[in-house]
Coordinates of C-alpha atoms (C1' of nucleotides) in Angstrom, one line a residue:
Chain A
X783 CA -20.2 24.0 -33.9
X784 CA -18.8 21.9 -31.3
X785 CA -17.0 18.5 -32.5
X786 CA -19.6 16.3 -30.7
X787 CA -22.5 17.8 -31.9
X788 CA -20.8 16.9 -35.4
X789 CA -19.9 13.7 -34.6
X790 CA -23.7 12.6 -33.5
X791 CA -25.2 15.0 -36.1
X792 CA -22.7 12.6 -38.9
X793 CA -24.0 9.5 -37.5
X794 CA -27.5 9.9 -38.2
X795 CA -29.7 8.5 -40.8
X796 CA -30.0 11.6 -42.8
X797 CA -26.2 12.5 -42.6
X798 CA -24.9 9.6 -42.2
X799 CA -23.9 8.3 -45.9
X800 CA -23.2 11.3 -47.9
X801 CA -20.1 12.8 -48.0
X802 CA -18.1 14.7 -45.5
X803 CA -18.0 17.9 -47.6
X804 CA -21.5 18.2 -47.7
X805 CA -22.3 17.4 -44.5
X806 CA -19.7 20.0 -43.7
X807 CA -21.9 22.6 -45.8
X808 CA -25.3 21.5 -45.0
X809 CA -24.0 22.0 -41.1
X810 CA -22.3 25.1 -41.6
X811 CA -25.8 26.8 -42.7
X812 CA -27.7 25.2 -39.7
X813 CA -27.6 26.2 -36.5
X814 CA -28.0 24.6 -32.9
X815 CA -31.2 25.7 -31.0
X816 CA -31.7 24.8 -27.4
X817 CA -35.1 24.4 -26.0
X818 CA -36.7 23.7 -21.9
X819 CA -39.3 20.8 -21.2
X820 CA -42.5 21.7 -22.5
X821 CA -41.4 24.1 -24.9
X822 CA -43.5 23.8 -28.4
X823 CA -40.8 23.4 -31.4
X824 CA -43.3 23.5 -34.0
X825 CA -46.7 22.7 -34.0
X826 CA -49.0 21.2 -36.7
X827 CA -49.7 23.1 -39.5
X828 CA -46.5 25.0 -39.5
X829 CA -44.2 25.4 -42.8
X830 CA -42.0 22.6 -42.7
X831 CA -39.1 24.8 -43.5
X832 CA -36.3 23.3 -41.4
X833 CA -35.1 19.5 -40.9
X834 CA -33.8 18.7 -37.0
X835 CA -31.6 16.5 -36.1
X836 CA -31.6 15.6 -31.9
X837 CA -28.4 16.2 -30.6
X838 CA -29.5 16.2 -26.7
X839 CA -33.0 15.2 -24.5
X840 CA -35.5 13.4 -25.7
X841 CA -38.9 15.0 -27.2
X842 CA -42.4 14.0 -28.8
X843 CA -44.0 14.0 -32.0
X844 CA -47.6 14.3 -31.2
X845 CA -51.3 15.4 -32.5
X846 CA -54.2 16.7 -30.8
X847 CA -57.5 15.6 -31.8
X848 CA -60.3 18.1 -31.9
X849 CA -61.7 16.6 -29.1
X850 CA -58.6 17.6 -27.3
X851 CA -57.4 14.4 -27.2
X852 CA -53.2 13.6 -27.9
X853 CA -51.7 11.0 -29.7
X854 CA -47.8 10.7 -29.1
X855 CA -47.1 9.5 -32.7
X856 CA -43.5 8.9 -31.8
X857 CA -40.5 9.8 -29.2
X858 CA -37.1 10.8 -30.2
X859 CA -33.7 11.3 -28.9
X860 CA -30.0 11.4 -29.5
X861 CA -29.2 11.1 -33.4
X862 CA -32.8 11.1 -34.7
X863 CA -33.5 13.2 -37.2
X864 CA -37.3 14.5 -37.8
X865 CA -39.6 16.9 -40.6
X866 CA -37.3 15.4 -43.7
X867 CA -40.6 14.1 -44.9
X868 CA -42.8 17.2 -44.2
X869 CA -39.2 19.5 -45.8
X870 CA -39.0 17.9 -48.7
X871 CA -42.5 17.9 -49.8
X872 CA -42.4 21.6 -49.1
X873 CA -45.7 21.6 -47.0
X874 CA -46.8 21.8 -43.6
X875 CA -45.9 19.8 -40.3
X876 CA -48.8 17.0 -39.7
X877 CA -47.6 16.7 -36.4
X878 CA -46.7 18.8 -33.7
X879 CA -43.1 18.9 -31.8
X880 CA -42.7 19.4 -28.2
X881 CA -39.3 18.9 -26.2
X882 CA -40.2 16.4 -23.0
X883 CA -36.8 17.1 -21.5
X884 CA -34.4 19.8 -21.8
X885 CA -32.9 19.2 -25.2
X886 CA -30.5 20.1 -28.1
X887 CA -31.1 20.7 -31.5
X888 CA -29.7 20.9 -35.1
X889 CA -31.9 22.9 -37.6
X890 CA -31.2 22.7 -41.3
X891 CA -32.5 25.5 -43.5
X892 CA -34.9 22.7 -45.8
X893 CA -34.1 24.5 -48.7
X894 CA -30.6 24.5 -48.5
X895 CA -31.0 20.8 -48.4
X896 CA -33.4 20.5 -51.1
X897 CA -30.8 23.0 -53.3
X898 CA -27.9 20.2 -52.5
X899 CA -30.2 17.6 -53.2
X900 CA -30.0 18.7 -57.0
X901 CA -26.3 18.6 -57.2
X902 CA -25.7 15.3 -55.1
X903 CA -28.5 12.5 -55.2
X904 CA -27.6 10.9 -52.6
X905 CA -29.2 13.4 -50.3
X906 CA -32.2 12.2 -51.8
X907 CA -31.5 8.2 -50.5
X908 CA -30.8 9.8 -47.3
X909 CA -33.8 11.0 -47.0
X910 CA -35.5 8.3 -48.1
X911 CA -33.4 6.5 -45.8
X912 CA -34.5 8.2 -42.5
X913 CA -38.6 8.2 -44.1
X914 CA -38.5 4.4 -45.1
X915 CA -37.5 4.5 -41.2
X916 CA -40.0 6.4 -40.0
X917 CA -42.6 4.6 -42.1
X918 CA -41.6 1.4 -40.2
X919 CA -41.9 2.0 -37.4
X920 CA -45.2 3.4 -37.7
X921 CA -46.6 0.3 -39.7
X922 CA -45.0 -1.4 -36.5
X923 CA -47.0 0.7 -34.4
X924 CA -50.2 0.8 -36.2
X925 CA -49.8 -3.4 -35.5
X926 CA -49.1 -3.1 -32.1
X927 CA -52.1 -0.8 -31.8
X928 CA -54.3 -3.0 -33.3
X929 CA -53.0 -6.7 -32.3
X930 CA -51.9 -6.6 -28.7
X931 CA -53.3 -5.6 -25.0
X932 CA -51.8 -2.7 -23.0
X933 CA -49.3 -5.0 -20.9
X934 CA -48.3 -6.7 -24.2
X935 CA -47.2 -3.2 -25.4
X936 CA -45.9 -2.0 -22.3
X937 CA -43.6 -5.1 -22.6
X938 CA -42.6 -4.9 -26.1
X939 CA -41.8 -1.6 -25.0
X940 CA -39.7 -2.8 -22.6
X941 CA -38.2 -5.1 -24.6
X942 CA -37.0 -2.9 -26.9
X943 CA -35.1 -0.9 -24.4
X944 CA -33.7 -3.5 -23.2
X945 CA -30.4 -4.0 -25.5
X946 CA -28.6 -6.8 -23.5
X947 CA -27.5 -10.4 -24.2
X948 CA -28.5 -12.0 -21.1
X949 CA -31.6 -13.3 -19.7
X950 CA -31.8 -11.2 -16.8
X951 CA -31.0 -7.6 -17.4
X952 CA -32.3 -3.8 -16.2
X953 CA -33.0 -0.6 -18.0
X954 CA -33.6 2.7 -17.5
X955 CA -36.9 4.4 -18.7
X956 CA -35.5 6.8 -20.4
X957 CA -38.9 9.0 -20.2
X958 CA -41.6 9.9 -17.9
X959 CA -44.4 7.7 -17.1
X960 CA -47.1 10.0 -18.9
X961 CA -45.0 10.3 -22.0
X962 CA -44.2 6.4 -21.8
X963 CA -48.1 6.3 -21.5
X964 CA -48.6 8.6 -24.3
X965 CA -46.5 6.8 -26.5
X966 CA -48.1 3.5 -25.8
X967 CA -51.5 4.5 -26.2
X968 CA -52.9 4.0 -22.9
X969 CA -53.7 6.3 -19.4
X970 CA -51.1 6.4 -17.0
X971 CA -53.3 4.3 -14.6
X972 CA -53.5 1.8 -17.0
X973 CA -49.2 1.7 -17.5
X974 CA -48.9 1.3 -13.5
X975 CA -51.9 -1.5 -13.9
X976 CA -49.6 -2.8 -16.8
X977 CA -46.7 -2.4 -14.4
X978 CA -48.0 -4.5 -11.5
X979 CA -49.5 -7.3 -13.8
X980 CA -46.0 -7.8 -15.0
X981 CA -44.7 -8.8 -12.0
X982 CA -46.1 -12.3 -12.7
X983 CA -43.4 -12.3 -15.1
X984 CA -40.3 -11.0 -13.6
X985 CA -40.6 -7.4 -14.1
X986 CA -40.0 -5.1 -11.2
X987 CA -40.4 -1.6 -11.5
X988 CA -38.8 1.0 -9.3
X989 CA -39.1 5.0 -9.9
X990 CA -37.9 4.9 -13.3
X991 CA -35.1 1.9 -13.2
X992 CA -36.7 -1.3 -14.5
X993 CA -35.6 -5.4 -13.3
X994 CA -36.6 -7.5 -16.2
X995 CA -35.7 -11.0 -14.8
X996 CA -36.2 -13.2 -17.8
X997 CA -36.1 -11.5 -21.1
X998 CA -37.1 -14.9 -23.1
X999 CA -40.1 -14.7 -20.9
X1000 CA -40.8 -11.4 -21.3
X1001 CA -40.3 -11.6 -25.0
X1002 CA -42.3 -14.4 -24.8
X1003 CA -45.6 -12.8 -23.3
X1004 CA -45.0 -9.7 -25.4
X1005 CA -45.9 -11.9 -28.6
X1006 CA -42.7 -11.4 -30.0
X1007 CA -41.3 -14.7 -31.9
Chain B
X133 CA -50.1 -2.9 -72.1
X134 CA -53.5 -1.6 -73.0
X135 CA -53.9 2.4 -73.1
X136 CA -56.4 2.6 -70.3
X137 CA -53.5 0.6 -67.8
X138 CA -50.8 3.0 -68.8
X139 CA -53.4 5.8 -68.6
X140 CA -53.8 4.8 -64.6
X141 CA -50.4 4.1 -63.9
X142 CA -48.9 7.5 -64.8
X143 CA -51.5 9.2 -63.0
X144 CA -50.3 7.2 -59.8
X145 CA -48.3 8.9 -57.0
X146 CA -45.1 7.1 -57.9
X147 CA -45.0 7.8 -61.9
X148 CA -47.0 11.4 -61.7
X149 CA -43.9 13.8 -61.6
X150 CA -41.7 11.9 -64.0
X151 CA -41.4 12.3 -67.6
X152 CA -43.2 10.1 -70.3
X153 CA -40.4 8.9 -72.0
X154 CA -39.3 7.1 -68.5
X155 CA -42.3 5.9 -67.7
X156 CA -42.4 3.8 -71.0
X157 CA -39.4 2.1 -70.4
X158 CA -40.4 1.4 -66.8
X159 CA -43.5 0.0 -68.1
X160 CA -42.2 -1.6 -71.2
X161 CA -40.2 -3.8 -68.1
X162 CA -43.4 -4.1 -66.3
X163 CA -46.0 -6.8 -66.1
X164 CA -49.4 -6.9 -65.5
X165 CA -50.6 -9.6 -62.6
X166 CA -54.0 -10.7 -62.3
X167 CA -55.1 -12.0 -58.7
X168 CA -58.1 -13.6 -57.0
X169 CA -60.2 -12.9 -54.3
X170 CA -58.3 -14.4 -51.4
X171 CA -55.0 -14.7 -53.1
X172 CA -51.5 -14.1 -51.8
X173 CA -50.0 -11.0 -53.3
X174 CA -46.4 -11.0 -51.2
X175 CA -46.0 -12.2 -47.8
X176 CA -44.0 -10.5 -45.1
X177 CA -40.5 -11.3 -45.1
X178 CA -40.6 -12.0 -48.6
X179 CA -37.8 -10.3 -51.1
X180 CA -39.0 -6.7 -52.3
X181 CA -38.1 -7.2 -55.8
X182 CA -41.1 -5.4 -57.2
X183 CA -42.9 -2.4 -56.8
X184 CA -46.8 -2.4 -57.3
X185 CA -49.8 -0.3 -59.0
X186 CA -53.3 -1.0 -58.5
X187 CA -54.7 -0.9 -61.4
X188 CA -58.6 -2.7 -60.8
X189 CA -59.9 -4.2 -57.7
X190 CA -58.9 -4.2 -53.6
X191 CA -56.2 -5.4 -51.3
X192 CA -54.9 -5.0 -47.8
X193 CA -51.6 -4.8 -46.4
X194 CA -51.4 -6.6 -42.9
X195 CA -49.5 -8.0 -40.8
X196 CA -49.7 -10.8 -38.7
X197 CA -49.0 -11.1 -34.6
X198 CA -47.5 -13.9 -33.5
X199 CA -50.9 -14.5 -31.5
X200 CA -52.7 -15.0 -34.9
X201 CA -54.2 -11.3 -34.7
X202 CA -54.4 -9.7 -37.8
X203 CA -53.9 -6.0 -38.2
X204 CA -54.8 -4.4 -41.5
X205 CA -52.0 -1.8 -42.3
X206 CA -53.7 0.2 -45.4
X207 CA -56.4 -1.0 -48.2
X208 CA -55.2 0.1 -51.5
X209 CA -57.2 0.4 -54.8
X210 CA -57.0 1.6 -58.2
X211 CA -53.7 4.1 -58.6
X212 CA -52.1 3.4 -55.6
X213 CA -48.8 1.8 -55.2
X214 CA -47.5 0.0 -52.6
X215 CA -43.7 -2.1 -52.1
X216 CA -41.6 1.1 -53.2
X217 CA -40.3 1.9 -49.7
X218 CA -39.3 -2.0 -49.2
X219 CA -38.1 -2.3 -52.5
X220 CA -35.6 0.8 -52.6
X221 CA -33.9 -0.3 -49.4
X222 CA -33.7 -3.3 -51.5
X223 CA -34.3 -5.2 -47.8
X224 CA -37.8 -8.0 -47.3
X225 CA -41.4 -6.3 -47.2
X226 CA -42.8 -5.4 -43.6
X227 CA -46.2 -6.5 -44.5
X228 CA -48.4 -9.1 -46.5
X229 CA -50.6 -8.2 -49.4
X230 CA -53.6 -10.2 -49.9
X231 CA -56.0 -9.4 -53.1
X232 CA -59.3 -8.8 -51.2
X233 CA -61.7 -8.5 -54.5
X234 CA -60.2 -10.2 -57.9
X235 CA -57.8 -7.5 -59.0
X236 CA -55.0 -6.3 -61.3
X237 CA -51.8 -5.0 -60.4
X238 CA -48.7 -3.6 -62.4
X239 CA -45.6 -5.1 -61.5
X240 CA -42.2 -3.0 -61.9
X241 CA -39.2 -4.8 -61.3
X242 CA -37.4 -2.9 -58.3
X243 CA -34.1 -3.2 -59.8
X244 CA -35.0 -1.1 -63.2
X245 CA -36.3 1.4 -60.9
X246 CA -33.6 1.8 -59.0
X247 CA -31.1 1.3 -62.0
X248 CA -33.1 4.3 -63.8
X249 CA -33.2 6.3 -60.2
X250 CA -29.3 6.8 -60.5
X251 CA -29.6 8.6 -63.8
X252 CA -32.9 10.5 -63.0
X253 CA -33.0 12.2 -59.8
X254 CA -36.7 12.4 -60.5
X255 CA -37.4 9.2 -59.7
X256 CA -36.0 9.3 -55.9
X257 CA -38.4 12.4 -55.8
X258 CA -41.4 10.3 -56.6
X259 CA -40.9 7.4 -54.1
X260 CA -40.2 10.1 -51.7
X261 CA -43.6 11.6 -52.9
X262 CA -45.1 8.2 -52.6
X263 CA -43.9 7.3 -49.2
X264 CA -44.4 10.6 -47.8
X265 CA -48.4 9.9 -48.8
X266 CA -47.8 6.9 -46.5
X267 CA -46.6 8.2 -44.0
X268 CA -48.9 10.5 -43.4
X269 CA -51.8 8.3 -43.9
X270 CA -50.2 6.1 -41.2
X271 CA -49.7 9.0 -38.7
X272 CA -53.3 9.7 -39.3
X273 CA -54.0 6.5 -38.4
X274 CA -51.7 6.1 -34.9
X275 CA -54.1 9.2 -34.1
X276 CA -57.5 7.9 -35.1
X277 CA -56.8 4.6 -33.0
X278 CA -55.5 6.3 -29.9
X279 CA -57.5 9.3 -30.0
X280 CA -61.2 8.3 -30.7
X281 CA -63.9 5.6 -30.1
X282 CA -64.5 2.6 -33.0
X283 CA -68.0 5.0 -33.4
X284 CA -65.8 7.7 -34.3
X285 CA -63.3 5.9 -36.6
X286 CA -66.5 4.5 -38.4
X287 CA -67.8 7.7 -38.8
X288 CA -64.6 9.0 -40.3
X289 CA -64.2 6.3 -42.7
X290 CA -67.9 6.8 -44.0
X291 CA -66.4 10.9 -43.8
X292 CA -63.5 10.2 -46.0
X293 CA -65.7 7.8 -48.8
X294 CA -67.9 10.9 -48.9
X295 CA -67.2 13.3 -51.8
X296 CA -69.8 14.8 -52.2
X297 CA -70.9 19.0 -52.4
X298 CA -74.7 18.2 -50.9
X299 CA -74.9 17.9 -47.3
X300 CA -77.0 14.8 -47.5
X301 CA -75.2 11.9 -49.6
X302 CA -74.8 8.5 -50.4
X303 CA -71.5 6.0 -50.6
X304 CA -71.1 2.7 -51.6
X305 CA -69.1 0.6 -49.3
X306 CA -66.7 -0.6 -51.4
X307 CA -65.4 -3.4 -49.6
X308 CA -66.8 -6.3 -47.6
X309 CA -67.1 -5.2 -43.8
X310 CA -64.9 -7.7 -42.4
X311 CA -62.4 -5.8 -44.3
X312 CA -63.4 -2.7 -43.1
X313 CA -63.6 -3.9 -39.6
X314 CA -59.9 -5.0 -40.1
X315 CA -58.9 -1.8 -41.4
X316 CA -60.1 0.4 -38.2
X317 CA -58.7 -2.6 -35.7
X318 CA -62.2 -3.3 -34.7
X319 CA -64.2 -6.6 -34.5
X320 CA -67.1 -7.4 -37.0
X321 CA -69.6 -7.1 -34.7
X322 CA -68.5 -4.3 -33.4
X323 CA -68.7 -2.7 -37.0
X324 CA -72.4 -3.7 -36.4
X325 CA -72.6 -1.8 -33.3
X326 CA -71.3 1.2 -34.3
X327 CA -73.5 1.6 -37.3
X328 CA -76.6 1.1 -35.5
X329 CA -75.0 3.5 -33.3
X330 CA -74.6 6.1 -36.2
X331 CA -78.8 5.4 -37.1
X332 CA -78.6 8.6 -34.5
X333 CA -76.6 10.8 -36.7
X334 CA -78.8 10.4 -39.6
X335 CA -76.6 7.3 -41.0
X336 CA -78.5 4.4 -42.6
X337 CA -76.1 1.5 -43.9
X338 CA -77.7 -1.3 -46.2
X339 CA -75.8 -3.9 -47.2
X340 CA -73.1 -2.2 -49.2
X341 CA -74.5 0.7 -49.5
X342 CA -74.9 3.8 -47.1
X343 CA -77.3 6.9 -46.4
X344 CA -76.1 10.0 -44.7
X345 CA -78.7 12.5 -44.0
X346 CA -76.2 15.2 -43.3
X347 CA -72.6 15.3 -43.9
X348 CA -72.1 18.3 -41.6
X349 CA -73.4 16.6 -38.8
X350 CA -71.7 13.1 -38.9
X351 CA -68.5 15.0 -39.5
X352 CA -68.9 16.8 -35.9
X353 CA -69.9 13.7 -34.4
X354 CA -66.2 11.8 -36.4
X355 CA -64.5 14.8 -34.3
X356 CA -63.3 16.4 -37.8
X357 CA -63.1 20.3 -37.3
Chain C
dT1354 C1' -36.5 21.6 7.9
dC1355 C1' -41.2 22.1 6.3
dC1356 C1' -44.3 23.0 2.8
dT1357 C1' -45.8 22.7 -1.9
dT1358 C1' -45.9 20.6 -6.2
dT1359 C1' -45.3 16.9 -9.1
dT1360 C1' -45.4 12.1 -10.1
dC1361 C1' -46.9 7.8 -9.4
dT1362 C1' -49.9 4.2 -7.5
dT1363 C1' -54.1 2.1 -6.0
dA1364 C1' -58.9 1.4 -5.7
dA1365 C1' -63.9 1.7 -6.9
dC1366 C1' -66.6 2.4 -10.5
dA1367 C1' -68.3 3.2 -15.5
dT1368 C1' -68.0 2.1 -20.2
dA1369 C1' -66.4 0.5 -24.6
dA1370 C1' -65.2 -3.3 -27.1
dG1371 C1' -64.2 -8.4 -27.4
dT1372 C1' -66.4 -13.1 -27.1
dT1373 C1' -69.6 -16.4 -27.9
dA1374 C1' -73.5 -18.0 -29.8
dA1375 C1' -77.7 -17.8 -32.3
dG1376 C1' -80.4 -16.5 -36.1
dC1377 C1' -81.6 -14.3 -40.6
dG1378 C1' -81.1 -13.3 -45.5
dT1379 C1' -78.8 -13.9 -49.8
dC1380 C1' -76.5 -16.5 -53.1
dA1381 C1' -75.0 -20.5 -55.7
dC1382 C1' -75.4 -25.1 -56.7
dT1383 C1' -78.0 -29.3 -56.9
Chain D
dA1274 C1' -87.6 -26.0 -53.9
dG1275 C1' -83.9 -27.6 -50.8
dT1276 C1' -79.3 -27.2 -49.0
dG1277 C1' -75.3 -25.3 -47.4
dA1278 C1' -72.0 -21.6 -47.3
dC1279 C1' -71.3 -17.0 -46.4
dG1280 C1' -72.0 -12.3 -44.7
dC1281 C1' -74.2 -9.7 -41.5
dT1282 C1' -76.7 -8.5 -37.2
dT1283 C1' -78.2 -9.0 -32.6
dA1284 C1' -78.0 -10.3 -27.8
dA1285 C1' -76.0 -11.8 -23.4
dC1286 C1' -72.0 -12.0 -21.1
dT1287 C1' -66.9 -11.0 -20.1
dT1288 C1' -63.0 -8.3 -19.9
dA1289 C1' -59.9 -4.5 -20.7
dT1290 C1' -59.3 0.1 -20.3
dG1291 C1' -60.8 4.8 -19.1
dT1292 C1' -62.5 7.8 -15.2
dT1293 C1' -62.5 9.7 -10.9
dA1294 C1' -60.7 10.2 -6.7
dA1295 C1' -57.6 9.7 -3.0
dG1296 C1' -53.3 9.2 -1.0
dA1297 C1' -48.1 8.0 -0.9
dA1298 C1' -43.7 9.0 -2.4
dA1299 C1' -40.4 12.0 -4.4
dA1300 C1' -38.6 16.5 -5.8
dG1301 C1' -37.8 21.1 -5.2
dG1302 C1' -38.2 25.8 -3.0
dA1303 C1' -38.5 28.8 0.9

DNA sequence: TCCTTTTCTTAACATAAGTTAAGCGTCACT
DNA sequence: AGTGACGCTTAACTTATGTTAAGAAAAGGA
């Protein structure tokens, strides 16, 4: 396995505070899969027999309602790992997986996790770890669901992208508008609606490069403290 | 600790899998809290020193927006436990708790737990178990709110009280509807709405108690398979 | 280059849900 | 019995978001 893909694979949550001889193990059982945009990783339902870690792209965890309808549930990239939960309790997927870009991927046999897990408790905290994580951000996005409109999400949204110290910064939408859409909850219409009303507050949007002029402001109307 | 409290804790999610001899000395650290209707539990932010078990009435777990919205997370009753995932990351609880009917909790002192988890690996198993349960329940509930109409969430809540064989049944609403408004991010009224809504699909809701003329059919409508 | 396909935006319209306000029972207390 | 508080429902109105449709801009292939 190439050093890099080590290097990110070390650095996430699940990996990322045991011991280098495991991780050397665990890593030397797995293997890297590659997969195109819209290719199906798993889907819901499926024995939850191997843990992922991203190492490339981005892709969604989603679930289709029977009325056809899809929920993102969440969007991941670069060092997140996914299915611990689902692995460990030796069940099934209760989402689906589907790569949204081109994208890399570690895949660890569950079980060989779940046999180390035995031996060296700490695999278990790491797991718990990347869960508790999970959990968060869900009980985040349950409240955002519930407590905000569709601009106020789309600019919490934006706000979280946006990792810089001054007031007036850009970022990069890392992700389609449908998917962005997807993940917020809302239509695409209503994102390019949520788009335009921001303007009022110093957001400019440009193929998929966003101007945020005043982040306090923005921060501000998002609901944030 | 009476007989019929230790009876309910160790059939809870989080004490289940472990072996009696632990659970006495968990509980034997433990305390039983008594709260009233209306009556702070934890608030968020607050330390997670302590991990809970229902052990009589109702709460919720919300959260508050900085607008003043409320967004009800999860309503907990008898044998479910809540505060583990905060607790073992030893960080401040996401959430508030808030007794909703006079109720009785089991306390457990986070440190113990986690004191006891180092020796028995079965322990990090259970609060994986318990905040798997979570987790799910939580990415069942990203879907229901992006995927359906308040109708539809209503009739799945009235789906999930339902346990019965018979096709036509009757469930007792077992908490006041402001809370259950709350809990499927809909308004009061609009709780209102949707049940007169449901008098279509055989439903008949009076005061706390409700009438469904067939199970099949409201389960079609809530968009179950 | 042109043509097709995809992606995004905009607009007009429809609908679901929030808001406000009024009214009705029920319950507890006087 | 009277009063007030509370929980719930209903109605009229407002607003946010979905729907449908059309077209502009960008991307990609021939």
């Amino acid at each position: 396995m190439k050093p890099e893909f080590v290097a990110i694979a070390r650095k996430s949550v699940l990996l990322a505070t045991i011991p280098p001889d495991i991780t050397a193990e665990i890593l030397a059982h797995s293997t890297i899969k590659h997969f195109d945009r819209h290719q199906t990783i798993f889907i819901q339902g499926d024995n939850a027999d191997f843990i992922y870690i991203v190492l490339s792209g981005w892709l969604k965890l989603f679930r289709i309602a029977p009325s056809g309808a899809e929920a993102v549930v969440t969007v991941l990239t670069k060092g997140h790992s996914f299915g611990e939960a689902a692995a460990f309790k030796g069940g099934s997927f209760p989402v689906s997986a589907e790569a949204s870009t081109e994208c890399e991927l570690i895949r660890i046999p569950a079980k060989l996790y779940m046999d180390l897990m035995r031996k060296e408790p700490d695999l278990a905290l790491s797991i718990l770890a990347a869960t508790f994580a999970h959990l968060h951000s869900l009980v985040i996005q349950v409240e955002q669901l519930k407590a905000n409109t569709a601009a106020q999400r789309v600019a919490q949204f934006l706000c979280e992208l946006c990792a810089c110290e001054t007031d007036k910064c850009d970022v990069i939408l890392p992700f389609d508008k449908v998917l962005i859409a997807g993940r917020l909850g809302i239509k695409p219409e209503s994102l390019s609606r949520a788009f335009s009303y921001l303007k009022k507050f110093g957001v400019k949007v440009e193929k998929n490069h966003a101007t945020i002029e005043s982040y306090i402001k923005l921060r501000e109307f998002a609901g944030f403290d």
